[in-house]
XYZ file of C-alpha atoms in Angstrom:
104
model
C 14.397 10.089 -11.750
C 15.727 9.169 -8.346
C 12.696 7.220 -7.135
C 11.928 5.452 -10.432
C 13.228 2.029 -9.233
C 10.774 2.170 -6.339
C 7.734 2.579 -8.609
C 7.287 -1.183 -9.042
C 7.489 -1.803 -5.304
C 5.052 1.055 -4.736
C 2.578 -0.455 -7.214
C 2.845 -3.814 -5.432
C 2.219 -2.124 -2.077
C -0.830 -0.330 -3.474
C -2.177 -3.604 -4.838
C -1.733 -5.290 -1.456
C -3.390 -2.372 0.339
C -6.347 -2.562 -2.040
C -6.700 -6.268 -1.304
C -6.527 -5.631 2.442
C -9.054 -2.827 2.080
C -11.451 -5.110 0.252
C -11.090 -7.704 2.984
C -11.753 -5.071 5.661
C -14.805 -3.843 3.760
C -16.143 -7.404 3.572
C -15.551 -7.846 7.302
C -17.417 -4.614 7.991
C -20.344 -5.689 5.823
C -20.425 -9.064 7.572
C -20.421 -7.258 10.923
C -23.382 -5.156 9.838
C -25.177 -8.217 8.500
C -24.807 -9.976 11.840
C -26.826 -7.287 13.645
C -23.818 -5.222 14.569
C -24.499 -2.399 16.979
C -24.826 1.019 15.384
C -25.981 4.077 17.302
C -28.872 6.081 15.890
C -26.712 8.887 14.522
C -25.387 9.877 11.115
C -22.800 7.118 11.394
C -24.415 4.797 8.868
C -24.498 7.317 5.963
C -20.936 8.368 6.761
C -19.843 4.745 6.845
C -21.608 4.113 3.532
C -19.862 7.136 1.983
C -16.442 5.963 3.164
C -17.189 2.456 1.925
C -18.258 3.843 -1.464
C -15.050 5.891 -1.727
C -13.029 2.833 -0.790
C -14.800 0.772 -3.451
C -14.178 3.514 -6.022
C -10.469 3.589 -5.130
C -10.263 -0.199 -5.389
C -11.986 -0.091 -8.778
C -9.564 2.588 -10.031
C -6.534 0.593 -8.838
C -7.595 -2.722 -10.359
C -5.712 -2.046 -13.591
C -2.271 -1.438 -12.064
C 0.018 -3.725 -14.052
C 2.279 -6.193 -12.327
C 5.960 -5.439 -12.818
C 8.614 -8.130 -12.492
C 11.791 -7.448 -10.560
C 14.428 -5.690 -12.617
C 17.201 -7.882 -11.345
C 17.201 -10.782 -8.960
C 19.896 -10.711 -6.314
C 21.563 -13.992 -5.433
C 20.710 -15.060 -1.915
C 24.280 -16.095 -1.124
C 25.694 -12.639 -1.818
C 24.841 -11.039 1.550
C 28.172 -9.185 1.971
C 27.554 -7.361 -1.308
C 24.064 -6.323 -0.212
C 25.143 -4.216 2.769
C 27.082 -1.567 0.805
C 24.199 -1.284 -1.667
C 21.723 -0.972 1.195
C 23.672 1.835 2.870
C 24.208 3.619 -0.462
C 20.513 3.444 -1.345
C 19.508 4.393 2.189
C 21.748 7.475 2.079
C 20.364 8.373 -1.353
C 16.822 8.114 -0.028
C 17.631 10.377 2.941
C 19.120 12.951 0.561
C 15.996 12.905 -1.594
C 13.730 15.886 -0.735
C 10.677 13.649 -0.279
C 12.414 10.379 0.561
C 13.080 11.399 4.163
C 9.331 11.561 4.711
C 8.928 7.869 3.886
C 11.851 6.950 6.110
C 10.686 9.127 9.005
C 7.297 7.430 9.128
């Protein structure tokens, strides 16, 4: 599969996003606990629903295993990295769904 090498990096990104989401949820709860201003609308139930969905997503993602790097590149080999970068970049642009990630 063309995008298989990116699966480990994707899992790491998901893990980091879950951690950031948890931190944002804690900040939001702290804001509410410090008498944060909320209008008298349906905002609080909607916020609670979004927070519950976020907590459910974080709970589902807690078991994503950590994957070590397949190969470590030597830091002194910068000239060899550029051809690999351009080759992989071109491969990603040719991928039917890879262009979407690059365009964002």
